[in-house]
PDB file of C-alpha atoms in Angstrom:
ATOM      1  CA  MET V  23       0.000   0.000   0.000  1.00 54.00           C
ATOM      2  CA  ASN V  24       1.144   3.565  -0.678  1.00 81.00           C
ATOM      3  CA  LEU V  25       2.837   4.839   2.494  1.00 86.00           C
ATOM      4  CA  ALA V  26       1.003   8.164   2.581  1.00 87.00           C
ATOM      5  CA  LEU V  27      -2.356   6.440   2.051  1.00 90.00           C
ATOM      6  CA  ASP V  28      -1.549   3.867   4.725  1.00 91.00           C
ATOM      7  CA  ARG V  29      -0.648   6.608   7.194  1.00 92.00           C
ATOM      8  CA  GLY V  30      -3.670   8.735   6.296  1.00 91.00           C
ATOM      9  CA  LEU V  31      -6.062   5.855   6.893  1.00 91.00           C
ATOM     10  CA  ALA V  32      -4.296   5.048  10.152  1.00 92.00           C
ATOM     11  CA  LEU V  33      -4.845   8.653  11.282  1.00 93.00           C
ATOM     12  CA  LEU V  34      -8.563   8.470  10.464  1.00 90.00           C
ATOM     13  CA  GLU V  35      -8.952   5.184  12.339  1.00 89.00           C
ATOM     14  CA  HIS V  36      -7.011   6.528  15.319  1.00 91.00           C
ATOM     15  CA  LEU V  37      -9.148   9.668  15.476  1.00 90.00           C
ATOM     16  CA  SER V  38     -12.311   7.561  15.223  1.00 85.00           C
ATOM     17  CA  ARG V  39     -11.342   5.947  18.539  1.00 84.00           C
ATOM     18  CA  ASN V  40     -10.758   9.350  20.128  1.00 87.00           C
ATOM     19  CA  PRO V  41     -13.832  11.501  19.379  1.00 84.00           C
ATOM     20  CA  ASP V  42     -12.674  14.346  21.633  1.00 86.00           C
ATOM     21  CA  GLY V  43      -9.641  14.834  19.420  1.00 90.00           C
ATOM     22  CA  LEU V  44      -5.886  14.401  19.804  1.00 91.00           C
ATOM     23  CA  PRO V  45      -2.860  16.697  19.550  1.00 92.00           C
ATOM     24  CA  LEU V  46      -0.516  16.325  16.615  1.00 92.00           C
ATOM     25  CA  ALA V  47       2.423  15.146  18.716  1.00 93.00           C
ATOM     26  CA  HIS V  48       0.401  12.376  20.361  1.00 92.00           C
ATOM     27  CA  MET V  49      -0.812  10.988  17.044  1.00 94.00           C
ATOM     28  CA  ALA V  50       2.652  11.075  15.544  1.00 94.00           C
ATOM     29  CA  GLN V  51       4.014   9.178  18.534  1.00 93.00           C
ATOM     30  CA  ASP V  52       1.119   6.706  18.780  1.00 93.00           C
ATOM     31  CA  LEU V  53       1.324   5.792  15.085  1.00 94.00           C
ATOM     32  CA  ASP V  54       5.097   6.106  14.708  1.00 94.00           C
ATOM     33  CA  ILE V  55       4.789   8.740  11.988  1.00 94.00           C
ATOM     34  CA  PRO V  56       7.397  11.525  11.697  1.00 94.00           C
ATOM     35  CA  LEU V  57       5.993  14.755  13.095  1.00 93.00           C
ATOM     36  CA  SER V  58       6.384  16.675   9.827  1.00 93.00           C
ATOM     37  CA  ALA V  59       4.705  13.895   7.801  1.00 93.00           C
ATOM     38  CA  CYS V  60       1.881  13.632  10.313  1.00 94.00           C
ATOM     39  CA  HIS V  61       1.298  17.392  10.166  1.00 93.00           C
ATOM     40  CA  ARG V  62       1.273  17.312   6.361  1.00 93.00           C
ATOM     41  CA  LEU V  63      -1.222  14.422   6.230  1.00 94.00           C
ATOM     42  CA  LEU V  64      -3.551  16.057   8.744  1.00 93.00           C
ATOM     43  CA  GLY V  65      -3.416  19.242   6.664  1.00 92.00           C
ATOM     44  CA  ASP V  66      -4.446  17.277   3.567  1.00 93.00           C
ATOM     45  CA  LEU V  67      -7.278  15.570   5.450  1.00 92.00           C
ATOM     46  CA  GLN V  68      -8.389  18.924   6.823  1.00 91.00           C
ATOM     47  CA  HIS V  69      -8.371  20.425   3.323  1.00 89.00           C
ATOM     48  CA  CYS V  70     -10.592  17.565   2.108  1.00 90.00           C
ATOM     49  CA  GLY V  71     -13.027  18.082   4.978  1.00 88.00           C
ATOM     50  CA  TYR V  72     -12.386  14.860   6.926  1.00 89.00           C
ATOM     51  CA  VAL V  73     -10.520  16.447   9.841  1.00 92.00           C
ATOM     52  CA  ARG V  74     -10.728  19.776  11.665  1.00 90.00           C
ATOM     53  CA  GLN V  75      -8.833  21.541  14.415  1.00 88.00           C
ATOM     54  CA  LYS V  76     -10.833  22.446  17.484  1.00 80.00           C
ATOM     55  CA  ARG V  77      -8.963  25.754  17.545  1.00 74.00           C
ATOM     56  CA  LYS V  78      -5.843  27.187  15.951  1.00 68.00           C
ATOM     57  CA  GLN V  79      -2.861  25.045  17.003  1.00 69.00           C
ATOM     58  CA  GLY V  80      -5.349  22.833  18.863  1.00 80.00           C
ATOM     59  CA  ASP V  81      -6.299  19.159  18.818  1.00 90.00           C
ATOM     60  CA  TYR V  82      -7.452  17.460  15.631  1.00 92.00           C
ATOM     61  CA  GLN V  83     -10.747  15.577  15.415  1.00 90.00           C
ATOM     62  CA  LEU V  84     -12.881  13.933  12.756  1.00 88.00           C
ATOM     63  CA  THR V  85     -15.703  15.784  11.023  1.00 85.00           C
ATOM     64  CA  THR V  86     -19.056  14.199  10.198  1.00 75.00           C
ATOM     65  CA  LYS V  87     -17.963  13.710   6.581  1.00 79.00           C
ATOM     66  CA  VAL V  88     -16.602  10.268   7.447  1.00 74.00           C
ATOM     67  CA  VAL V  89     -19.907   9.375   9.103  1.00 67.00           C
ATOM     68  CA  SER V  90     -21.924  10.609   6.116  1.00 64.00           C
ATOM     69  CA  LEU V  91     -19.886   8.397   3.789  1.00 71.00           C
ATOM     70  CA  GLY V  92     -20.688   5.319   5.838  1.00 66.00           C
ATOM     71  CA  LEU V  93     -24.346   6.168   6.255  1.00 59.00           C
ATOM     72  CA  GLY V  94     -24.676   6.927   2.557  1.00 60.00           C
ATOM     73  CA  TYR V  95     -23.146   3.588   1.673  1.00 61.00           C
ATOM     74  CA  LEU V  96     -25.437   1.710   4.027  1.00 58.00           C
ATOM     75  CA  SER V  97     -28.448   3.515   2.600  1.00 52.00           C
ATOM     76  CA  HIS V  98     -27.550   2.703  -1.003  1.00 50.00           C
ATOM     77  CA  ALA V  99     -26.598  -0.860  -0.113  1.00 53.00           C
ATOM     78  CA  GLY V 100     -30.215  -1.485   0.923  1.00 57.00           C
ATOM     79  CA  ILE V 101     -29.383  -2.888   4.343  1.00 61.00           C
ATOM     80  CA  VAL V 102     -31.686  -0.484   6.226  1.00 59.00           C
ATOM     81  CA  ASP V 103     -34.729  -1.393   4.147  1.00 67.00           C
ATOM     82  CA  ILE V 104     -34.055  -5.104   4.516  1.00 75.00           C
ATOM     83  CA  ALA V 105     -33.161  -5.340   8.181  1.00 79.00           C
ATOM     84  CA  GLU V 106     -35.134  -2.507   9.776  1.00 82.00           C
ATOM     85  CA  PRO V 107     -38.490  -4.307  10.105  1.00 87.00           C
ATOM     86  CA  LEU V 108     -36.848  -7.387  11.605  1.00 89.00           C
ATOM     87  CA  LEU V 109     -34.713  -5.411  14.030  1.00 91.00           C
ATOM     88  CA  GLU V 110     -37.606  -3.218  15.126  1.00 90.00           C
ATOM     89  CA  ARG V 111     -39.837  -6.233  15.694  1.00 92.00           C
ATOM     90  CA  LEU V 112     -37.198  -7.917  17.825  1.00 94.00           C
ATOM     91  CA  ALA V 113     -36.507  -4.682  19.735  1.00 93.00           C
ATOM     92  CA  LEU V 114     -40.221  -4.375  20.493  1.00 92.00           C
ATOM     93  CA  GLN V 115     -40.386  -7.974  21.692  1.00 93.00           C
ATOM     94  CA  SER V 116     -37.321  -7.688  23.893  1.00 94.00           C
ATOM     95  CA  GLY V 117     -37.511  -4.055  24.982  1.00 93.00           C
ATOM     96  CA  GLU V 118     -33.716  -3.889  24.543  1.00 93.00           C
ATOM     97  CA  LEU V 119     -31.150  -2.812  21.974  1.00 92.00           C
ATOM     98  CA  VAL V 120     -31.038  -5.013  18.881  1.00 93.00           C
ATOM     99  CA  ARG V 121     -28.132  -4.799  16.484  1.00 92.00           C
ATOM    100  CA  LEU V 122     -27.120  -6.240  13.140  1.00 91.00           C
ATOM    101  CA  SER V 123     -23.475  -6.862  12.282  1.00 90.00           C
ATOM    102  CA  ILE V 124     -22.026  -8.089   9.008  1.00 87.00           C
ATOM    103  CA  VAL V 125     -19.035 -10.273   8.241  1.00 87.00           C
ATOM    104  CA  ASP V 126     -16.470  -8.222   6.314  1.00 83.00           C
ATOM    105  CA  ASP V 127     -13.507 -10.466   5.460  1.00 81.00           C
ATOM    106  CA  ASP V 128     -11.847 -11.075   8.852  1.00 88.00           C
ATOM    107  CA  ARG V 129     -13.953  -8.527  10.734  1.00 87.00           C
ATOM    108  CA  LEU V 130     -17.457  -8.243  12.157  1.00 90.00           C
ATOM    109  CA  ILE V 131     -18.930  -4.735  11.866  1.00 86.00           C
ATOM    110  CA  TRP V 132     -22.079  -3.369  13.553  1.00 86.00           C
ATOM    111  CA  VAL V 133     -24.123  -1.658  10.823  1.00 82.00           C
ATOM    112  CA  ALA V 134     -27.718  -1.212  12.031  1.00 83.00           C
ATOM    113  CA  LYS V 135     -29.688  -1.084  15.275  1.00 86.00           C
ATOM    114  CA  ALA V 136     -33.145  -0.695  16.777  1.00 87.00           C
ATOM    115  CA  GLN V 137     -33.802   0.395  20.350  1.00 86.00           C
ATOM    116  CA  GLY V 138     -36.523  -1.162  22.473  1.00 78.00           C
ATOM    117  CA  THR V 139     -39.323   0.877  24.027  1.00 66.00           C
ATOM    118  CA  ARG V 140     -37.948   0.920  27.565  1.00 56.00           C
ATOM    119  CA  GLN V 141     -37.122   4.441  28.678  1.00 50.00           C
ATOM    120  CA  GLN V 142     -35.806   3.857  32.186  1.00 44.00           C
ATOM    121  CA  GLY V 143     -32.580   2.392  33.484  1.00 43.00           C
ATOM    122  CA  ILE V 144     -29.346   1.758  31.626  1.00 42.00           C
ATOM    123  CA  ARG V 145     -29.339   2.278  27.872  1.00 44.00           C
ATOM    124  CA  TYR V 146     -26.769   0.187  26.031  1.00 43.00           C
ATOM    125  CA  ASP V 147     -26.178   2.037  22.784  1.00 44.00           C
ATOM    126  CA  PRO V 148     -22.693   1.863  21.218  1.00 48.00           C
ATOM    127  CA  ASP V 149     -21.973   3.654  17.960  1.00 55.00           C
ATOM    128  CA  MET V 150     -22.556   1.875  14.693  1.00 64.00           C
ATOM    129  CA  GLY V 151     -19.629   1.178  12.416  1.00 68.00           C
ATOM    130  CA  MET V 152     -17.485  -0.235  15.201  1.00 77.00           C
ATOM    131  CA  GLU V 153     -15.634  -3.491  14.790  1.00 85.00           C
ATOM    132  CA  ALA V 154     -16.942  -6.064  17.248  1.00 90.00           C
ATOM    133  CA  ARG V 155     -14.376  -7.521  19.649  1.00 92.00           C
ATOM    134  CA  LEU V 156     -14.623 -11.189  18.713  1.00 95.00           C
ATOM    135  CA  SER V 157     -13.339 -12.604  21.994  1.00 95.00           C
ATOM    136  CA  CYS V 158     -15.826 -10.946  24.346  1.00 94.00           C
ATOM    137  CA  THR V 159     -18.985  -9.864  22.524  1.00 95.00           C
ATOM    138  CA  ALA V 160     -22.054 -11.975  21.965  1.00 97.00           C
ATOM    139  CA  SER V 161     -21.910 -10.976  18.289  1.00 96.00           C
ATOM    140  CA  GLY V 162     -18.312 -12.135  18.046  1.00 96.00           C
ATOM    141  CA  HIS V 163     -19.078 -15.440  19.730  1.00 97.00           C
ATOM    142  CA  ALA V 164     -22.083 -16.002  17.464  1.00 98.00           C
ATOM    143  CA  TRP V 165     -19.917 -15.659  14.364  1.00 97.00           C
ATOM    144  CA  LEU V 166     -17.033 -17.687  15.770  1.00 97.00           C
ATOM    145  CA  GLN V 167     -19.377 -20.516  16.756  1.00 97.00           C
ATOM    146  CA  THR V 168     -20.032 -21.143  13.047  1.00 97.00           C
ATOM    147  CA  LEU V 169     -16.320 -21.672  12.344  1.00 96.00           C
ATOM    148  CA  SER V 170     -13.860 -24.368  13.294  1.00 96.00           C
ATOM    149  CA  ASP V 171     -11.952 -23.846  16.528  1.00 97.00           C
ATOM    150  CA  GLU V 172      -8.794 -23.341  14.487  1.00 96.00           C
ATOM    151  CA  ARG V 173     -10.297 -20.614  12.291  1.00 96.00           C
ATOM    152  CA  ALA V 174     -11.985 -18.933  15.258  1.00 97.00           C
ATOM    153  CA  LEU V 175      -8.715 -18.777  17.172  1.00 96.00           C
ATOM    154  CA  GLU V 176      -6.919 -17.469  14.085  1.00 96.00           C
ATOM    155  CA  LEU V 177      -9.371 -14.542  13.839  1.00 96.00           C
ATOM    156  CA  VAL V 178      -9.105 -13.775  17.546  1.00 95.00           C
ATOM    157  CA  ALA V 179      -5.321 -13.857  17.304  1.00 94.00           C
ATOM    158  CA  LEU V 180      -5.439 -11.299  14.488  1.00 91.00           C
ATOM    159  CA  GLN V 181      -7.540  -8.947  16.614  1.00 90.00           C
ATOM    160  CA  GLY V 182      -6.208  -9.822  20.048  1.00 89.00           C
ATOM    161  CA  PHE V 183      -8.015 -10.362  23.329  1.00 88.00           C
ATOM    162  CA  GLY V 184      -7.582  -6.749  24.375  1.00 79.00           C
ATOM    163  CA  ALA V 185      -6.832  -5.440  27.859  1.00 80.00           C
ATOM    164  CA  PRO V 186      -9.017  -7.138  30.524  1.00 78.00           C
ATOM    165  CA  LYS V 187      -9.733  -3.793  32.210  1.00 83.00           C
ATOM    166  CA  GLU V 188     -11.519  -2.611  29.040  1.00 85.00           C
ATOM    167  CA  PHE V 189     -14.207  -5.311  29.268  1.00 91.00           C
ATOM    168  CA  GLY V 190     -16.369  -7.138  31.784  1.00 91.00           C
ATOM    169  CA  PRO V 191     -15.092  -9.194  34.718  1.00 91.00           C
ATOM    170  CA  LYS V 192     -15.996 -12.482  32.989  1.00 93.00           C
ATOM    171  CA  ALA V 193     -14.332 -11.730  29.646  1.00 92.00           C
ATOM    172  CA  PRO V 194     -12.240 -14.675  28.425  1.00 93.00           C
ATOM    173  CA  THR V 195      -8.507 -14.051  28.465  1.00 90.00           C
ATOM    174  CA  THR V 196      -7.258 -17.499  27.457  1.00 92.00           C
ATOM    175  CA  ILE V 197      -7.866 -19.849  24.545  1.00 94.00           C
ATOM    176  CA  LYS V 198      -9.403 -22.444  26.863  1.00 95.00           C
ATOM    177  CA  SER V 199     -11.947 -20.039  28.338  1.00 95.00           C
ATOM    178  CA  LEU V 200     -12.885 -18.655  24.917  1.00 96.00           C
ATOM    179  CA  LEU V 201     -13.424 -22.128  23.485  1.00 96.00           C
ATOM    180  CA  GLY V 202     -15.712 -22.867  26.439  1.00 96.00           C
ATOM    181  CA  PHE V 203     -17.960 -19.971  25.394  1.00 97.00           C
ATOM    182  CA  LEU V 204     -17.944 -21.076  21.757  1.00 97.00           C
ATOM    183  CA  HIS V 205     -18.746 -24.705  22.509  1.00 97.00           C
ATOM    184  CA  ALA V 206     -21.675 -23.648  24.720  1.00 96.00           C
ATOM    185  CA  ALA V 207     -22.939 -21.348  21.951  1.00 97.00           C
ATOM    186  CA  ARG V 208     -22.846 -24.199  19.427  1.00 96.00           C
ATOM    187  CA  VAL V 209     -24.911 -26.405  21.735  1.00 95.00           C
ATOM    188  CA  ARG V 210     -27.551 -23.678  22.219  1.00 93.00           C
ATOM    189  CA  GLY V 211     -27.513 -22.414  18.654  1.00 93.00           C
ATOM    190  CA  CYS V 212     -26.788 -18.881  19.844  1.00 96.00           C
ATOM    191  CA  ALA V 213     -24.284 -17.048  22.027  1.00 97.00           C
ATOM    192  CA  MET V 214     -25.139 -15.737  25.505  1.00 97.00           C
ATOM    193  CA  ILE V 215     -22.863 -13.657  27.726  1.00 97.00           C
ATOM    194  CA  ASP V 216     -23.207 -12.052  31.135  1.00 96.00           C
ATOM    195  CA  GLU V 217     -20.774  -9.319  32.244  1.00 95.00           C
ATOM    196  CA  VAL V 218     -18.361 -10.379  29.529  1.00 95.00           C
ATOM    197  CA  PHE V 219     -18.287  -7.345  27.239  1.00 93.00           C
ATOM    198  CA  ALA V 220     -19.053  -4.805  29.966  1.00 92.00           C
ATOM    199  CA  PRO V 221     -19.811  -4.806  33.709  1.00 94.00           C
ATOM    200  CA  GLY V 222     -23.517  -5.018  34.435  1.00 94.00           C
ATOM    201  CA  MET V 223     -24.431  -5.914  30.860  1.00 95.00           C
ATOM    202  CA  SER V 224     -25.599  -9.122  29.203  1.00 96.00           C
ATOM    203  CA  ALA V 225     -26.224 -10.004  25.584  1.00 97.00           C
ATOM    204  CA  MET V 226     -27.204 -12.767  23.211  1.00 98.00           C
ATOM    205  CA  ALA V 227     -26.626 -13.199  19.489  1.00 98.00           C
ATOM    206  CA  ALA V 228     -27.410 -15.550  16.625  1.00 97.00           C
ATOM    207  CA  PRO V 229     -25.663 -15.929  13.255  1.00 95.00           C
ATOM    208  CA  VAL V 230     -27.388 -15.084   9.983  1.00 92.00           C
ATOM    209  CA  PHE V 231     -26.747 -17.731   7.328  1.00 90.00           C
ATOM    210  CA  ARG V 232     -26.879 -17.660   3.569  1.00 81.00           C
ATOM    211  CA  ARG V 233     -26.838 -21.287   2.560  1.00 78.00           C
ATOM    212  CA  HIS V 234     -24.265 -22.705   4.984  1.00 83.00           C
ATOM    213  CA  GLU V 235     -22.137 -19.602   5.458  1.00 87.00           C
ATOM    214  CA  ALA V 236     -22.535 -17.050   8.264  1.00 90.00           C
ATOM    215  CA  ILE V 237     -22.796 -13.590   6.673  1.00 88.00           C
ATOM    216  CA  GLY V 238     -23.887 -11.587   9.713  1.00 90.00           C
ATOM    217  CA  VAL V 239     -25.177 -11.640  13.280  1.00 94.00           C
ATOM    218  CA  ILE V 240     -28.250 -10.296  15.076  1.00 95.00           C
ATOM    219  CA  SER V 241     -27.838  -9.496  18.770  1.00 96.00           C
ATOM    220  CA  ILE V 242     -29.860  -8.316  21.760  1.00 96.00           C
ATOM    221  CA  ALA V 243     -28.111  -6.455  24.598  1.00 94.00           C
ATOM    222  CA  GLY V 244     -29.169  -4.806  27.827  1.00 94.00           C
ATOM    223  CA  PRO V 245     -28.589  -4.502  31.577  1.00 95.00           C
ATOM    224  CA  ARG V 246     -28.272  -7.853  33.310  1.00 94.00           C
ATOM    225  CA  GLN V 247     -30.969  -6.942  35.843  1.00 94.00           C
ATOM    226  CA  ARG V 248     -33.477  -7.120  32.978  1.00 94.00           C
ATOM    227  CA  LEU V 249     -31.763  -9.335  30.443  1.00 95.00           C
ATOM    228  CA  THR V 250     -31.234 -12.294  32.781  1.00 95.00           C
ATOM    229  CA  MET V 251     -30.331 -15.779  31.610  1.00 95.00           C
ATOM    230  CA  ASP V 252     -33.984 -16.772  31.938  1.00 96.00           C
ATOM    231  CA  ALA V 253     -35.042 -13.756  29.877  1.00 96.00           C
ATOM    232  CA  MET V 254     -32.505 -14.649  27.199  1.00 97.00           C
ATOM    233  CA  GLN V 255     -33.757 -18.228  27.100  1.00 96.00           C
ATOM    234  CA  ASN V 256     -37.287 -16.910  26.570  1.00 96.00           C
ATOM    235  CA  LEU V 257     -36.117 -14.563  23.784  1.00 97.00           C
ATOM    236  CA  MET V 258     -34.045 -17.198  21.996  1.00 97.00           C
ATOM    237  CA  PRO V 259     -36.853 -18.436  19.675  1.00 96.00           C
ATOM    238  CA  ALA V 260     -37.597 -14.885  18.520  1.00 96.00           C
ATOM    239  CA  LEU V 261     -33.904 -14.145  17.965  1.00 96.00           C
ATOM    240  CA  LEU V 262     -33.330 -17.335  15.991  1.00 96.00           C
ATOM    241  CA  ALA V 263     -36.466 -16.678  13.934  1.00 94.00           C
ATOM    242  CA  ALA V 264     -35.271 -13.167  13.011  1.00 93.00           C
ATOM    243  CA  ALA V 265     -31.837 -14.470  11.990  1.00 92.00           C
ATOM    244  CA  SER V 266     -33.441 -17.245   9.963  1.00 91.00           C
ATOM    245  CA  GLU V 267     -35.749 -14.776   8.234  1.00 89.00           C
ATOM    246  CA  LEU V 268     -32.971 -12.364   7.280  1.00 86.00           C
ATOM    247  CA  GLY V 269     -30.707 -14.954   5.682  1.00 78.00           C
ATOM    248  CA  PRO V 270     -32.825 -15.814   2.601  1.00 71.00           C
ATOM    249  CA  ILE V 271     -33.518 -12.146   1.759  1.00 65.00           C
ATOM    250  CA  SER V 272     -29.984 -10.871   2.401  1.00 60.00           C
ATOM    251  CA  ASN V 273     -28.971 -11.118  -1.256  1.00 59.00           C
ATOM    252  CA  VAL V 274     -31.078  -8.019  -1.938  1.00 50.00           C
ATOM    253  CA  SER V 275     -28.246  -6.000  -0.345  1.00 50.00           C
ATOM    254  CA  ASN V 276     -24.743  -5.993  -1.821  1.00 50.00           C
ATOM    255  CA  LEU V 277     -23.426  -5.204   1.654  1.00 51.00           C
ATOM    256  CA  PHE V 278     -23.612  -8.905   2.459  1.00 56.00           C
ATOM    257  CA  GLY V 279     -21.841  -9.823  -0.767  1.00 53.00           C
ATOM    258  CA  ARG V 280     -23.469 -11.492  -3.718  1.00 48.00           C
ATOM    259  CA  PRO V 281     -24.005 -15.240  -3.773  1.00 48.00           C
ATOM    260  CA  PRO V 282     -22.694 -17.178  -6.763  1.00 43.00           C
ATOM    261  CA  LEU V 283     -24.912 -17.195  -9.834  1.00 41.00           C
ATOM    262  CA  GLY V 284     -27.756 -19.632  -9.480  1.00 43.00           C
ATOM    263  CA  LYS V 285     -27.647 -19.584  -5.680  1.00 43.00           C
ATOM    264  CA  GLY V 286     -29.860 -17.634  -3.287  1.00 42.00           C
TER     265      GLY V 286
END
């Protein structure tokens, strides 16, 4: 890849994880980019409207142009029209946050959501477009459960387990503990976690299949006081039904990739 392009994309990704902005020197150090090159790239990104400075000589932060690109793509890809009714129905049934993620090569990306009708208590509402942490999210486990142990561990190794302090107290930190979650998910047909991704939160997720390949995941997440293991067991038929319904119609959207000719 062209070095300048590689560095420019790295700057955008780094700023996306720091919405309050970062000073030039910090970004140059974090990404191991020479200060002068980093300043030049940020100037180019600023000129194109992707980055702004909060004040003269101040921190750099992303503009909404990056967001509008992603939202425009999702809109034209047809994913909202396809998934929205299913997600909204499941959100109404559960009263919690329902999300759709798609498999994108070696990554799982959250692309759409519907919020349940509950207005009180904790609201679990992460930003769309984030890459799911495969080792400690219900969505990640639901995708990994469809793969061999070897392939699942290969994907987790590429992404890493992450720092334990960033996740819940029950997040797996070893291969053995992760495989325990995946084997349990395969037996159930869906993944269930409790205080794994975040303290006080639980979640469940089921893979979306086209033919025999997992192309996405539908998940339900909420505070563990409401979304107990019993509640998740009761919601499992509705979750599996939504995932099963989305699979056959997913080829309407090119976001999921096109099946081979002659296959639906």
